GROMACS .gro file of C-alpha atoms in nm:
model
  344
    1MET     CA    1   0.011  -0.001   0.010
    2THR     CA    2   0.103   0.357  -0.099
    3ARG     CA    3   0.127   0.631   0.140
    4ARG     CA    4   0.007   0.977   0.045
    5THR     CA    5   0.083   1.295   0.176
    6SER     CA    6  -0.186   1.524   0.307
    7ARG     CA    7  -0.068   1.765   0.052
    8HIS     CA    8  -0.271   1.594  -0.190
    9LEU     CA    9  -0.578   1.745  -0.034
   10LEU     CA   10  -0.462   2.085  -0.242
   11SER     CA   11  -0.532   2.059  -0.610
   12ARG     CA   12  -0.278   2.273  -0.843
   13ARG     CA   13  -0.549   2.539  -0.868
   14GLU     CA   14  -0.515   2.586  -0.489
   15THR     CA   15  -0.171   2.576  -0.459
   16LEU     CA   16  -0.134   2.844  -0.713
   17ARG     CA   17  -0.391   3.049  -0.555
   18LEU     CA   18  -0.236   3.066  -0.223
   19ILE     CA   19   0.091   3.161  -0.403
   20GLY     CA   20  -0.067   3.473  -0.569
   21ALA     CA   21  -0.285   3.553  -0.286
   22ALA     CA   22  -0.004   3.510   0.015
   23GLY     CA   23   0.349   3.560  -0.195
   24ALA     CA   24   0.599   3.310  -0.232
   25THR     CA   25   0.675   3.313   0.143
   26ALA     CA   26   0.360   3.148   0.203
   27VAL     CA   27   0.551   2.823   0.056
   28VAL     CA   28   0.907   2.906   0.019
   29ALA     CA   29   1.116   3.056   0.261
   30LEU     CA   30   1.285   3.321   0.131
   31SER     CA   31   1.555   3.393   0.410
   32GLY     CA   32   1.816   3.092   0.489
   33GLU     CA   33   1.571   2.878   0.684
   34PRO     CA   34   1.426   2.637   0.422
   35SER     CA   35   1.022   2.563   0.407
   36MET     CA   36   0.972   2.236   0.471
   37ARG     CA   37   0.732   1.981   0.688
   38PHE     CA   38   0.858   1.932   1.037
   39LEU     CA   39   1.059   1.590   1.065
   40ALA     CA   40   1.076   1.423   1.425
   41PRO     CA   41   1.286   1.274   1.486
   42ARG     CA   42   1.419   1.300   1.151
   43LYS     CA   43   1.677   1.574   1.090
   44ARG     CA   44   1.631   1.852   0.852
   45GLY     CA   45   1.813   1.922   0.547
   46SER     CA   46   2.061   2.203   0.572
   47VAL     CA   47   2.095   2.480   0.302
   48VAL     CA   48   2.339   2.683   0.436
   49SER     CA   49   2.579   2.835   0.222
   50ALA     CA   50   2.888   2.607   0.204
   51GLN     CA   51   3.242   2.781   0.078
   52ALA     CA   52   3.550   2.643  -0.022
   53LEU     CA   53   3.346   2.331  -0.109
   54SER     CA   54   3.370   2.061  -0.399
   55CYS     CA   55   3.017   2.013  -0.389
   56VAL     CA   56   2.716   2.267  -0.402
   57VAL     CA   57   2.481   2.325  -0.113
   58ARG     CA   58   2.148   2.402  -0.252
   59PRO     CA   59   1.803   2.546  -0.128
   60GLN     CA   60   1.502   2.341  -0.022
   61LEU     CA   61   1.175   2.423  -0.161
   62THR     CA   62   0.822   2.322  -0.118
   63GLU     CA   63   0.706   1.948  -0.193
   64GLY     CA   64   0.374   2.062  -0.395
   65PRO     CA   65   0.054   1.897  -0.378
   66TYR     CA   66   0.134   1.590  -0.620
   67PHE     CA   67   0.381   1.368  -0.402
   68VAL     CA   68   0.324   0.989  -0.401
   69ASP     CA   69   0.535   0.805  -0.225
   70GLU     CA   70   0.505   0.503  -0.473
   71ARG     CA   71   0.856   0.325  -0.347
   72LEU     CA   72   0.845   0.233  -0.708
   73ASN     CA   73   1.248   0.126  -0.750
   74ARG     CA   74   1.319   0.203  -1.091
   75SER     CA   75   1.567   0.449  -1.314
   76ASP     CA   76   1.374   0.418  -1.629
   77ILE     CA   77   1.023   0.638  -1.480
   78ARG     CA   78   0.891   0.681  -1.863
   79THR     CA   79   0.666   0.381  -1.844
   80ASP     CA   80   0.330   0.348  -1.648
   81PRO     CA   81   0.441  -0.006  -1.504
   82ALA     CA   82   0.046  -0.145  -1.522
   83ALA     CA   83   0.044  -0.101  -1.890
   84ASN     CA   84   0.382  -0.092  -1.995
   85THR     CA   85   0.353   0.206  -2.218
   86ALA     CA   86   0.580   0.511  -2.234
   87LYS     CA   87   0.490   0.913  -2.195
   88PRO     CA   88   0.555   1.069  -2.531
   89GLY     CA   89   0.839   1.321  -2.527
   90SER     CA   90   1.177   1.398  -2.561
   91LEU     CA   91   1.456   1.151  -2.373
   92LEU     CA   92   1.606   1.335  -2.057
   93VAL     CA   93   1.886   1.155  -1.878
   94LEU     CA   94   1.915   1.325  -1.523
   95THR     CA   95   2.203   1.203  -1.303
   96PHE     CA   96   2.230   1.320  -0.949
   97ASN     CA   97   2.605   1.342  -0.770
   98VAL     CA   98   2.494   1.351  -0.403
   99SER     CA   99   2.767   1.452  -0.139
  100ARG     CA  100   2.785   1.445   0.218
  101VAL     CA  101   2.930   1.823   0.362
  102SER     CA  102   3.088   1.806   0.700
  103GLY     CA  103   3.312   2.097   0.795
  104ASN     CA  104   3.500   2.201   0.506
  105THR     CA  105   3.500   1.848   0.296
  106CYS     CA  106   3.235   1.686   0.099
  107SER     CA  107   3.250   1.304   0.047
  108PRO     CA  108   3.001   1.106  -0.165
  109LEU     CA  109   2.674   0.979   0.017
  110ALA     CA  110   2.561   0.609  -0.078
  111GLY     CA  111   2.269   0.482  -0.006
  112ALA     CA  112   2.027   0.786  -0.040
  113CYS     CA  113   1.666   0.732  -0.176
  114VAL     CA  114   1.644   0.985  -0.474
  115ASP     CA  115   1.297   1.052  -0.592
  116ILE     CA  116   1.173   1.230  -0.881
  117TRP     CA  117   0.816   1.331  -1.035
  118HIS     CA  118   0.709   1.550  -1.267
  119CYS     CA  119   0.433   1.632  -1.498
  120ASP     CA  120   0.403   1.466  -1.839
  121ALA     CA  121   0.469   1.669  -2.196
  122LEU     CA  122   0.110   1.786  -2.164
  123GLY     CA  123   0.081   1.900  -1.792
  124THR     CA  124  -0.038   1.614  -1.622
  125TYR     CA  125   0.083   1.367  -1.330
  126SER     CA  126   0.012   1.058  -1.224
  127ASP     CA  127  -0.149   0.916  -0.966
  128VAL     CA  128  -0.361   1.233  -0.861
  129ARG     CA  129  -0.700   1.374  -0.899
  130ASP     CA  130  -0.700   1.731  -0.991
  131ALA     CA  131  -0.958   1.993  -1.168
  132GLY     CA  132  -0.833   1.891  -1.505
  133PHE     CA  133  -0.776   1.518  -1.482
  134ASP     CA  134  -0.774   1.241  -1.303
  135THR     CA  135  -0.480   0.947  -1.360
  136ARG     CA  136  -0.530   0.769  -1.014
  137GLY     CA  137  -0.371   0.406  -1.064
  138GLN     CA  138  -0.089   0.512  -1.332
  139LYS     CA  139   0.229   0.586  -1.202
  140TYR     CA  140   0.402   0.704  -1.496
  141LEU     CA  141   0.711   0.992  -1.463
  142ARG     CA  142   0.773   0.856  -1.093
  143GLY     CA  143   1.025   0.667  -0.932
  144TYR     CA  144   1.340   0.676  -0.693
  145GLN     CA  145   1.700   0.524  -0.711
  146VAL     CA  146   1.966   0.475  -0.442
  147THR     CA  147   2.280   0.625  -0.449
  148ASP     CA  148   2.581   0.432  -0.510
  149SER     CA  149   2.920   0.415  -0.381
  150GLY     CA  150   3.003   0.697  -0.558
  151GLY     CA  151   2.684   0.916  -0.468
  152SER     CA  152   2.515   0.876  -0.785
  153ALA     CA  153   2.167   0.807  -0.921
  154GLN     CA  154   2.057   0.818  -1.288
  155PHE     CA  155   1.724   0.818  -1.407
  156GLN     CA  156   1.590   0.826  -1.792
  157THR     CA  157   1.297   1.041  -1.811
  158ILE     CA  158   1.149   1.298  -2.064
  159TYR     CA  159   1.198   1.620  -2.050
  160PRO     CA  160   0.905   1.807  -1.846
  161GLY     CA  161   0.602   1.954  -1.962
  162TRP     CA  162   0.404   2.287  -1.866
  163TYR     CA  163   0.094   2.338  -1.687
  164SER     CA  164  -0.067   2.704  -1.645
  165GLY     CA  165   0.107   2.946  -1.332
  166ARG     CA  166   0.457   2.724  -1.330
  167ALA     CA  167   0.763   2.726  -1.472
  168VAL     CA  168   0.904   2.406  -1.635
  169HIS     CA  169   1.044   2.179  -1.316
  170ILE     CA  170   1.099   1.842  -1.198
  171HIS     CA  171   1.052   1.763  -0.811
  172PHE     CA  172   1.276   1.566  -0.634
  173LYS     CA  173   1.337   1.452  -0.247
  174ILE     CA  174   1.624   1.276  -0.100
  175ARG     CA  175   1.613   1.053   0.225
  176LEU     CA  176   1.792   0.795   0.417
  177PHE     CA  177   1.637   0.553   0.589
  178THR     CA  178   1.680   0.351   0.925
  179GLY     CA  179   1.435   0.046   0.895
  180ALA     CA  180   1.115   0.176   0.758
  181GLU     CA  181   1.182   0.521   0.943
  182ALA     CA  182   1.304   0.845   0.731
  183THR     CA  183   1.595   1.006   0.975
  184TYR     CA  184   1.669   1.276   0.693
  185GLU     CA  185   1.478   1.443   0.431
  186PHE     CA  186   1.554   1.720   0.178
  187THR     CA  187   1.318   1.818  -0.081
  188SER     CA  188   1.311   2.083  -0.363
  189GLN     CA  189   1.294   2.122  -0.705
  190LEU     CA  190   1.479   2.155  -1.052
  191PHE     CA  191   1.450   2.395  -1.328
  192CYS     CA  192   1.546   2.452  -1.682
  193ASP     CA  193   1.689   2.745  -1.881
  194ASP     CA  194   1.374   2.929  -2.061
  195ALA     CA  195   1.529   2.977  -2.383
  196PHE     CA  196   1.641   2.592  -2.429
  197THR     CA  197   1.284   2.507  -2.311
  198ASP     CA  198   1.170   2.714  -2.623
  199GLN     CA  199   1.420   2.504  -2.817
  200VAL     CA  200   1.255   2.201  -2.718
  201TYR     CA  201   0.926   2.293  -2.708
  202THR     CA  202   0.922   2.357  -3.079
  203GLN     CA  203   0.912   1.940  -3.112
  204ALA     CA  204   0.637   1.715  -3.095
  205PRO     CA  205   0.428   1.628  -2.841
  206TYR     CA  206   0.515   1.966  -2.663
  207ASN     CA  207   0.410   2.206  -2.960
  208THR     CA  208   0.080   2.084  -2.945
  209LYS     CA  209  -0.012   2.250  -2.623
  210GLY     CA  210   0.050   2.608  -2.688
  211ALA     CA  211   0.284   2.871  -2.554
  212ARG     CA  212   0.334   2.871  -2.193
  213ASN     CA  213   0.218   3.142  -1.959
  214THR     CA  214   0.490   3.097  -1.699
  215ARG     CA  215   0.847   3.168  -1.730
  216ASN     CA  216   1.129   3.130  -1.449
  217THR     CA  217   1.127   3.484  -1.321
  218GLN     CA  218   0.714   3.500  -1.311
  219ASP     CA  219   0.690   3.134  -1.081
  220GLY     CA  220   0.732   3.232  -0.682
  221ILE     CA  221   0.852   2.904  -0.586
  222PHE     CA  222   1.161   2.976  -0.852
  223ASN     CA  223   1.195   3.312  -0.707
  224GLY     CA  224   1.254   3.174  -0.354
  225GLY     CA  225   1.572   3.036  -0.467
  226GLY     CA  226   1.558   2.817  -0.801
  227SER     CA  227   1.845   3.026  -1.005
  228GLN     CA  228   2.094   2.790  -0.799
  229LEU     CA  229   1.846   2.476  -0.898
  230ILE     CA  230   1.871   2.520  -1.246
  231LEU     CA  231   1.989   2.234  -1.492
  232ASP     CA  232   2.245   2.241  -1.749
  233VAL     CA  233   2.085   2.052  -2.021
  234SER     CA  234   2.295   1.931  -2.308
  235GLN     CA  235   2.207   1.769  -2.621
  236THR     CA  236   2.292   1.411  -2.712
  237ALA     CA  237   2.249   1.164  -2.988
  238GLN     CA  238   1.936   0.984  -2.828
  239GLY     CA  239   1.791   1.313  -2.667
  240TYR     CA  240   1.892   1.531  -2.353
  241ALA     CA  241   2.080   1.496  -2.092
  242THR     CA  242   2.201   1.668  -1.739
  243THR     CA  243   2.378   1.622  -1.415
  244PHE     CA  244   2.308   1.790  -1.094
  245ASN     CA  245   2.554   1.794  -0.805
  246ILE     CA  246   2.407   1.832  -0.443
  247GLY     CA  247   2.584   1.855  -0.100
  248LEU     CA  248   2.354   1.796   0.198
  249GLU     CA  249   2.427   1.900   0.554
  250GLY     CA  250   2.306   1.809   0.869
  251LEU     CA  251   2.285   1.447   0.768
  252PRO     CA  252   2.282   1.142   1.053
  253ASP     CA  253   2.630   1.057   1.142
  254ALA     CA  254   2.803   0.834   0.879
  255GLU     CA  255   2.972   0.583   1.155
  256ALA     CA  256   2.580   0.497   1.252
  257SER     CA  257   2.518   0.324   0.916
  258SER     CA  258   2.639   0.000   0.820
  259PRO     CA  259   2.785  -0.040   0.466
  260PRO     CA  260   2.532  -0.088   0.221
  261PRO     CA  261   2.478  -0.411   0.041
  262VAL     CA  262   2.676  -0.495  -0.301
  263ILE     CA  263   2.564  -0.708  -0.604
  264THR     CA  264   2.899  -0.841  -0.783
  265ALA     CA  265   2.738  -1.127  -0.983
  266ALA     CA  266   2.389  -1.325  -1.027
  267THR     CA  267   2.293  -1.675  -1.195
  268ILE     CA  268   1.997  -1.904  -1.230
  269SER     CA  269   2.002  -2.271  -1.138
  270GLY     CA  270   1.644  -2.418  -1.182
  271LYS     CA  271   1.373  -2.200  -1.012
  272ARG     CA  272   1.663  -2.001  -0.780
  273LEU     CA  273   1.802  -1.691  -0.893
  274ILE     CA  274   2.132  -1.684  -0.673
  275VAL     CA  275   2.278  -1.326  -0.614
  276THR     CA  276   2.616  -1.302  -0.479
  277GLY     CA  277   2.800  -1.014  -0.356
  278GLN     CA  278   2.917  -0.829  -0.011
  279ASN     CA  279   2.748  -0.703   0.311
  280PHE     CA  280   2.439  -0.882   0.307
  281ASP     CA  281   2.255  -0.872   0.653
  282ASP     CA  282   2.002  -1.134   0.782
  283GLY     CA  283   1.694  -1.093   0.629
  284ALA     CA  284   1.819  -0.943   0.312
  285LYS     CA  285   1.533  -0.885   0.032
  286LEU     CA  286   1.599  -0.912  -0.351
  287PHE     CA  287   1.399  -0.663  -0.557
  288LEU     CA  288   1.360  -0.810  -0.928
  289ASN     CA  289   1.267  -0.505  -1.169
  290GLY     CA  290   1.147  -0.328  -0.859
  291ASP     CA  291   0.950  -0.611  -0.704
  292ARG     CA  292   1.044  -0.748  -0.391
  293GLN     CA  293   1.096  -1.105  -0.403
  294LYS     CA  294   0.957  -1.286  -0.084
  295LYS     CA  295   1.088  -1.589  -0.092
  296THR     CA  296   1.447  -1.460  -0.066
  297GLU     CA  297   1.680  -1.617   0.217
  298ASN     CA  298   2.044  -1.579   0.293
  299ASP     CA  299   2.254  -1.839   0.216
  300GLU     CA  300   2.361  -2.081   0.530
  301THR     CA  301   2.686  -2.133   0.430
  302ASN     CA  302   2.771  -1.792   0.298
  303PRO     CA  303   2.485  -1.570   0.469
  304THR     CA  304   2.664  -1.206   0.412
  305THR     CA  305   2.788  -1.290   0.031
  306VAL     CA  306   2.500  -1.468  -0.151
  307LEU     CA  307   2.104  -1.429  -0.113
  308ILE     CA  308   1.911  -1.748  -0.279
  309ALA     CA  309   1.556  -1.593  -0.446
  310ARG     CA  310   1.419  -1.936  -0.458
  311LYS     CA  311   1.128  -1.908  -0.745
  312ALA     CA  312   1.283  -1.596  -0.895
  313GLY     CA  313   1.421  -1.811  -1.168
  314ASN     CA  314   1.150  -1.842  -1.332
  315LEU     CA  315   1.048  -1.494  -1.398
  316VAL     CA  316   1.350  -1.472  -1.616
  317SER     CA  317   1.341  -1.593  -1.933
  318ALA     CA  318   1.626  -1.687  -2.170
  319GLY     CA  319   1.817  -1.378  -2.313
  320GLN     CA  320   1.565  -1.129  -2.095
  321THR     CA  321   1.776  -0.879  -1.906
  322VAL     CA  322   1.673  -0.772  -1.573
  323SER     CA  323   1.715  -0.523  -1.298
  324LEU     CA  324   1.824  -0.665  -0.943
  325GLN     CA  325   1.875  -0.510  -0.637
  326VAL     CA  326   1.912  -0.594  -0.247
  327ARG     CA  327   1.791  -0.406   0.043
  328ASN     CA  328   1.917  -0.496   0.401
  329THR     CA  329   1.664  -0.488   0.658
  330ASP     CA  330   1.820  -0.131   0.781
  331ASN     CA  331   1.637  -0.008   0.416
  332THR     CA  332   1.994   0.024   0.276
  333PHE     CA  333   2.032  -0.072  -0.079
  334SER     CA  334   2.286  -0.190  -0.325
  335ASN     CA  335   2.361  -0.108  -0.614
  336GLU     CA  336   2.130  -0.137  -0.943
  337TYR     CA  337   2.258  -0.477  -1.072
  338SER     CA  338   2.151  -0.572  -1.458
  339PHE     CA  339   2.147  -0.912  -1.547
  340THR     CA  340   2.101  -1.115  -1.855
  341ARG     CA  341   1.981  -1.464  -1.837
  342PRO     CA  342   2.206  -1.671  -2.066
  343THR     CA  343   2.018  -1.850  -2.406
  344GLU     CA  344   2.185  -2.177  -2.336
   0.00000   0.00000   0.00000
């Protein structure tokens, strides 16, 4: 069962009305203190400026009304999993490099859950009801990835569309967990250069919607710190790509965290899918294409390095490529491992 935040009680129209009536400060702090939900006993993300750092400390911005905690573990978020249909639009490969800021140093933050969500090319979000649409049950353009040992997480999505009253944007949330409890949360939004967006929107399907009515400087949320959250997008042979670097302060002590699990290999023997690696704890679970495999158990002779999913071998056909990931009981995730079953 997914958890929906109470912010879904506000429609997009109501949110924009509140911004217009009360100013951007109604939802976005314009001073050094970020606007965010109270997290207790979680630690709140810090946005204090940090100088002489190799990473960049960014401001938090409002979550908005459309976050749904789908817990959908996947890197390609273009499709609706139920229908397996991809949303039309130009491919955008978005890479996050997440760092821990401690004093005057930066270090890669492994094991952080990075969620992103945004509207499609025509301005609608999935799995919500609004005045202009009802997409409940669909889950396109939503998903999360866990940062690897280098602090990186990558998504394949589409260049976001627009809707009235907002500049073009992508929502993101970075969380750390202990078990099922979030111990740290940072929420903000990414923006796109207006001139670059104008070029993208000459293409289908974006050009079927008409001219957008809100540019960055006209957006109250952008004016709360969005100039530090603009993506540097470049064109590729397949579409577009961008990398976003962010440093986070106020995180739980690194020493309190166990090393994340790591997958190094996989094989299939009969019905069993056998995963090898490191740092698997007692009760670790295997995810196949984002779905948790219930019949997963540690190998008795090599419990920290071998997991056996007893019935998952039947789910992978010869020649098929799947994504594997291990989650320990403290909710730390492994790297996303791509496995192709041999044809012989």
